Structures are given as C-alpha cells and as structure tokens.
C-alpha cells in the first residue's frame, strides 16, 4: 500500500508558468479589480466584462505549460498515492500528468448554468452571452467567486484527514477556507511548506518544515526527503 501524500497548491506554482495572480499587485488581477471580475456582484453588474475576462484567461491556458514543480508532483505518483487539492483554476497539474486533482475554486476549462450549479460542461473556447443551458439559462464561468460556497470543501477535508504526509506549496495561506485545511491534518504527520514568502500556519500542532523556495526549486528537495521516509 502506498502512503498518502496530500498537497495543497496555490497561485505560486502556476506563477512560474506565467499565470499571474491578483495577490501580486494590490488586489488587481491582470489589471482588473477582483471585485469586478470575481464576485457575484461583479457578474450582475457587468456580465460582458466578466465573460471577456475569463475568455482571456482561458486563451492563456492554451499557451502555458507545466513547470518543474508540476512535473515533480506528477512523478511522485510512482511512489505515493498523491492527492492534489488546488486553489488554482488552471489545468497545469493535469497537463503535467497528475491524476487526482481536486479544484477548490473551480476550473477555467468548465462552465456551468446560472440556474443549476450541477449543470457543468467542459469548455475550452470563448463563452458568450448567447451560450445557454438546455433550458435557456445563461452559462457562466465554473469559478468559485468571493462570497460563494466552496462545494469541494467537504471532499478536501476528507482527503486531508487521511493524509500520511501533507505539503503546502505556493500559497500565502490567506484565502479561507482553503488555508484552514492544514488544521485538519492527522496529528503527528509531517507537514512541509514550500514558498519563498511563507505565511503563518494557524492552529497547527504538527511539526512543520519550511522550505523557503519557489515550487520548481523546493519540490525536487521535498521529493528526496519523502523518498527517504518510505
């Protein structure tokens, strides 16, 4: 039986592939105020702006590639039962070869009905106002906006509670509820935190090893550490 390695990833790992995060620049995401493009209020106020914003993000995904950090995580499946819980809405983990990826905040390559949250479609091109579900309701980006529930949280908690090893990579641990997952790790399992500017872990009693490097630099080191433990 392979040991379970659970990994929480954030914007830092994708930033190395050229995907910008709003936390890089005072609440702006690719030049837009996040309240305008990542909230239900922003959607109600200006659907055209929101659709165009995510169309541009979707186009970008066709141009970027996984970096070494993504590839090391995929390679670790040879040795561990790896579960990736990601705050990222891109597909770079899957593109690198990871097979168990849970997206907490949605996915750019999916859309859903504004009326039925379970009506979800794969979508790799532009989404327009004329795109509707089978009942004529508008389709929207399949993104968890600020102020919305996180449907995948329950599954993420269950995965975390069964970890043998837990790693946090490329996140400042500022966005909840994702940042609180680490509090649900089993007692006494090792926790590793890879980030050049690590945040503070609250209410965590396990031993935490901080590796203050970018994902592409820290993950090869983490791989060596983990392989020495099995």
Short mmCIF file of C-alpha atoms in Angstrom, two decimals:
data_model
loop_
_atom_site.label_atom_id
_atom_site.label_comp_id
_atom_site.label_asym_id
_atom_site.label_seq_id
_atom_site.Cartn_x
_atom_site.Cartn_y
_atom_site.Cartn_z
CA UNK A 1 0.00 0.00 0.00
CA UNK A 2 1.37 3.37 -1.00
CA UNK A 3 1.36 6.12 1.61
CA UNK A 4 -0.99 9.05 1.03
CA UNK A 5 0.64 12.34 0.12
CA UNK A 6 -1.79 15.26 0.15
CA UNK A 7 -0.66 18.51 -1.43
CA UNK A 8 -2.36 21.91 -1.21
CA UNK A 9 -1.21 24.16 -4.05
CA UNK A 10 -1.78 27.84 -4.68
CA UNK A 11 -1.02 30.56 -7.19
CA UNK A 12 2.74 30.40 -6.62
CA UNK A 13 3.20 27.15 -8.51
CA UNK A 14 1.26 28.45 -11.53
CA UNK A 15 3.01 31.84 -11.46
CA UNK A 16 6.20 30.08 -12.51
CA UNK A 17 4.42 29.06 -15.71
CA UNK A 18 3.42 32.64 -16.43
CA UNK A 19 -0.06 32.75 -14.90
CA UNK A 20 -0.49 35.90 -12.85
CA UNK A 21 -2.25 36.05 -9.51
CA UNK A 22 -4.19 39.02 -8.20
CA UNK A 23 -2.20 38.86 -4.97
CA UNK A 24 0.86 40.04 -6.89
CA UNK A 25 -0.46 43.57 -7.27
CA UNK A 26 -2.71 45.01 -4.60
CA UNK A 27 -5.96 43.28 -5.46
CA UNK A 28 -5.63 43.63 -9.22
CA UNK A 29 -5.91 40.51 -11.35
CA UNK A 30 -4.50 41.09 -14.83
CA UNK A 31 -5.29 44.79 -14.38
CA UNK A 32 -8.83 44.29 -13.08
CA UNK A 33 -10.19 44.85 -9.60
CA UNK A 34 -11.11 41.39 -8.31
CA UNK A 35 -14.45 42.74 -7.07
CA UNK A 36 -15.37 43.45 -10.70
CA UNK A 37 -14.43 40.05 -12.12
CA UNK A 38 -14.52 37.55 -9.24
CA UNK A 39 -17.72 38.24 -7.31
CA UNK A 40 -21.43 37.57 -7.93
CA UNK A 41 -21.95 41.34 -7.69
CA UNK A 42 -19.44 41.94 -10.47
CA UNK A 43 -21.26 39.38 -12.62
CA UNK A 44 -24.64 41.04 -12.07
CA UNK A 45 -23.15 44.47 -12.76
CA UNK A 46 -21.29 43.71 -15.99
CA UNK A 47 -21.60 40.22 -17.48
CA UNK A 48 -19.82 41.25 -20.67
CA UNK A 49 -16.72 42.32 -18.72
CA UNK A 50 -16.67 39.11 -16.68
CA UNK A 51 -17.14 36.89 -19.73
CA UNK A 52 -14.35 38.67 -21.59
CA UNK A 53 -12.04 38.47 -18.59
CA UNK A 54 -12.38 34.69 -18.29
CA UNK A 55 -12.23 34.25 -22.05
CA UNK A 56 -8.79 35.88 -21.92
CA UNK A 57 -7.72 33.65 -19.02
CA UNK A 58 -8.97 30.59 -20.91
CA UNK A 59 -7.00 31.57 -24.01
CA UNK A 60 -3.88 31.93 -21.88
CA UNK A 61 -4.22 28.32 -20.73
CA UNK A 62 -3.71 27.14 -24.30
CA UNK A 63 -0.33 28.91 -24.31
CA UNK A 64 1.27 27.99 -20.97
CA UNK A 65 2.97 24.76 -19.93
CA UNK A 66 3.54 22.98 -16.61
CA UNK A 67 6.80 23.78 -14.88
CA UNK A 68 9.17 21.52 -12.98
CA UNK A 69 7.07 21.85 -9.83
CA UNK A 70 4.00 20.41 -11.54
CA UNK A 71 6.08 17.65 -13.11
CA UNK A 72 7.67 16.57 -9.81
CA UNK A 73 4.21 16.25 -8.23
CA UNK A 74 3.09 14.07 -11.12
CA UNK A 75 6.23 11.94 -10.83
CA UNK A 76 5.60 11.37 -7.11
CA UNK A 77 2.61 9.20 -8.08
CA UNK A 78 5.15 6.45 -8.79
CA UNK A 79 5.88 6.26 -5.07
CA UNK A 80 2.83 7.67 -3.26
CA UNK A 81 -0.92 7.87 -3.52
CA UNK A 82 -0.90 11.57 -4.36
CA UNK A 83 -3.91 13.83 -3.91
CA UNK A 84 -3.61 17.42 -5.08
CA UNK A 85 -6.03 19.95 -3.64
CA UNK A 86 -5.53 23.13 -5.61
CA UNK A 87 -6.76 26.69 -5.28
CA UNK A 88 -5.79 27.20 -8.92
CA UNK A 89 -8.33 27.24 -11.75
CA UNK A 90 -5.85 26.24 -14.46
CA UNK A 91 -5.22 22.71 -15.75
CA UNK A 92 -1.45 22.61 -15.33
CA UNK A 93 -1.47 19.79 -12.75
CA UNK A 94 -3.48 17.60 -15.11
CA UNK A 95 -1.34 18.62 -18.07
CA UNK A 96 1.77 17.54 -16.15
CA UNK A 97 0.23 14.11 -15.54
CA UNK A 98 -1.29 14.27 -12.05
CA UNK A 99 -4.36 12.05 -11.88
CA UNK A 100 -6.04 13.02 -8.58
CA UNK A 101 -6.67 16.76 -8.69
CA UNK A 102 -9.44 18.49 -6.73
CA UNK A 103 -10.10 22.11 -7.73
CA UNK A 104 -11.40 24.07 -4.74
CA UNK A 105 -12.10 27.25 -6.68
CA UNK A 106 -13.39 25.83 -9.96
CA UNK A 107 -11.86 25.37 -13.39
CA UNK A 108 -11.34 27.70 -16.33
CA UNK A 109 -12.00 24.90 -18.81
CA UNK A 110 -15.52 24.34 -17.45
CA UNK A 111 -18.70 26.41 -17.42
CA UNK A 112 -22.00 25.99 -15.61
CA UNK A 113 -25.59 27.12 -15.69
CA UNK A 114 -26.56 30.15 -13.62
CA UNK A 115 -29.73 28.26 -12.67
CA UNK A 116 -28.41 24.75 -12.00
CA UNK A 117 -24.98 24.56 -10.33
CA UNK A 118 -24.76 20.87 -11.23
CA UNK A 119 -25.13 21.57 -14.96
CA UNK A 120 -21.42 21.71 -15.81
CA UNK A 121 -19.83 21.50 -19.25
CA UNK A 122 -16.25 21.21 -20.49
CA UNK A 123 -15.46 24.44 -22.34
CA UNK A 124 -12.17 25.40 -23.98
CA UNK A 125 -13.23 28.30 -26.21
CA UNK A 126 -14.85 31.69 -25.63
CA UNK A 127 -18.04 31.85 -23.57
CA UNK A 128 -20.60 34.35 -24.87
CA UNK A 129 -23.91 35.83 -23.77
CA UNK A 130 -25.63 33.66 -26.37
CA UNK A 131 -24.38 30.45 -24.72
CA UNK A 132 -27.14 28.92 -22.63
CA UNK A 133 -28.05 25.62 -20.97
CA UNK A 134 -30.71 23.23 -22.30
CA UNK A 135 -33.42 25.33 -20.64
CA UNK A 136 -32.21 28.65 -21.98
CA UNK A 137 -30.39 29.88 -18.88
CA UNK A 138 -27.09 31.70 -19.27
CA UNK A 139 -23.83 29.79 -18.83
CA UNK A 140 -21.20 31.33 -16.54
CA UNK A 141 -17.57 30.53 -15.72
CA UNK A 142 -17.26 27.50 -13.43
CA UNK A 143 -15.33 29.56 -10.90
CA UNK A 144 -15.96 29.91 -7.17
CA UNK A 145 -16.19 33.66 -6.73
CA UNK A 146 -15.63 35.54 -3.49
CA UNK A 147 -18.70 35.18 -1.31
CA UNK A 148 -19.77 31.86 -2.84
CA UNK A 149 -19.75 28.43 -1.21
CA UNK A 150 -16.86 26.04 -1.91
CA UNK A 151 -18.61 22.81 -2.99
CA UNK A 152 -15.40 20.74 -2.99
CA UNK A 153 -14.50 21.64 0.59
CA UNK A 154 -16.08 18.57 2.19
CA UNK A 155 -14.13 16.22 -0.09
CA UNK A 156 -10.95 18.23 0.54
CA UNK A 157 -11.41 17.84 4.31
CA UNK A 158 -11.87 14.07 3.99
CA UNK A 159 -8.73 13.76 1.86
CA UNK A 160 -6.72 15.87 4.32
CA UNK A 161 -7.85 13.83 7.32
CA UNK A 162 -6.43 10.67 5.74
CA UNK A 163 -3.00 12.03 4.81
CA UNK A 164 0.27 10.34 5.77
CA UNK A 165 2.23 13.38 4.56
CA UNK A 166 0.94 16.89 3.85
CA UNK A 167 2.56 19.61 1.77
CA UNK A 168 1.60 23.22 1.16
CA UNK A 169 3.05 24.74 -1.99
CA UNK A 170 2.93 28.24 -3.41
CA UNK A 171 0.23 29.77 -1.25
CA UNK A 172 0.32 32.53 1.34
CA UNK A 173 -2.42 30.77 3.35
CA UNK A 174 -4.55 33.91 3.30
CA UNK A 175 -7.61 32.62 1.41
CA UNK A 176 -10.12 30.70 3.50
CA UNK A 177 -11.48 28.11 3.76
CA UNK A 178 -8.56 26.61 1.80
CA UNK A 179 -5.99 27.96 4.24
CA UNK A 180 -7.73 26.16 7.11
CA UNK A 181 -7.30 22.69 5.60
CA UNK A 182 -3.93 22.23 7.25
CA UNK A 183 -5.69 22.32 10.64
CA UNK A 184 -7.40 19.03 9.73
CA UNK A 185 -4.25 17.01 9.14
CA UNK A 186 -3.85 13.92 11.34
CA UNK A 187 -1.76 14.54 14.46
CA UNK A 188 1.95 13.80 14.20
CA UNK A 189 2.18 13.56 10.41
CA UNK A 190 4.93 15.70 8.87
CA UNK A 191 3.93 18.92 7.11
CA UNK A 192 6.10 20.64 4.53
CA UNK A 193 5.61 24.24 3.40
CA UNK A 194 7.27 25.37 0.17
CA UNK A 195 7.02 29.09 -0.57
CA UNK A 196 9.59 31.88 -0.94
CA UNK A 197 7.46 34.06 1.35
CA UNK A 198 5.69 31.61 3.66
CA UNK A 199 2.69 32.78 5.64
CA UNK A 200 1.76 31.78 9.16
CA UNK A 201 0.07 28.47 9.89
CA UNK A 202 -2.64 28.89 12.50
CA UNK A 203 -3.73 26.20 14.98
CA UNK A 204 -1.27 23.60 13.67
CA UNK A 205 0.46 21.41 16.24
CA UNK A 206 2.30 19.13 13.84
CA UNK A 207 5.94 19.63 13.03
CA UNK A 208 6.20 21.94 10.02
CA UNK A 209 9.31 22.07 7.86
CA UNK A 210 9.51 25.29 5.87
CA UNK A 211 11.35 25.24 2.56
CA UNK A 212 11.57 28.95 1.56
CA UNK A 213 11.92 28.39 -2.17
CA UNK A 214 9.82 28.55 -5.33
CA UNK A 215 7.92 25.38 -6.18
CA UNK A 216 10.28 24.39 -9.01
CA UNK A 217 13.22 24.64 -6.60
CA UNK A 218 11.65 23.25 -3.46
CA UNK A 219 9.74 20.28 -4.86
CA UNK A 220 12.83 18.32 -6.01
CA UNK A 221 14.15 18.71 -2.44
CA UNK A 222 10.83 17.58 -1.00
CA UNK A 223 10.82 14.55 -3.27
CA UNK A 224 14.20 13.46 -1.91
CA UNK A 225 13.02 13.98 1.68
CA UNK A 226 9.86 11.94 1.14
CA UNK A 227 11.61 9.08 -0.61
CA UNK A 228 13.91 8.76 2.40
CA UNK A 229 10.86 8.20 4.60
CA UNK A 230 9.44 5.19 2.78
#
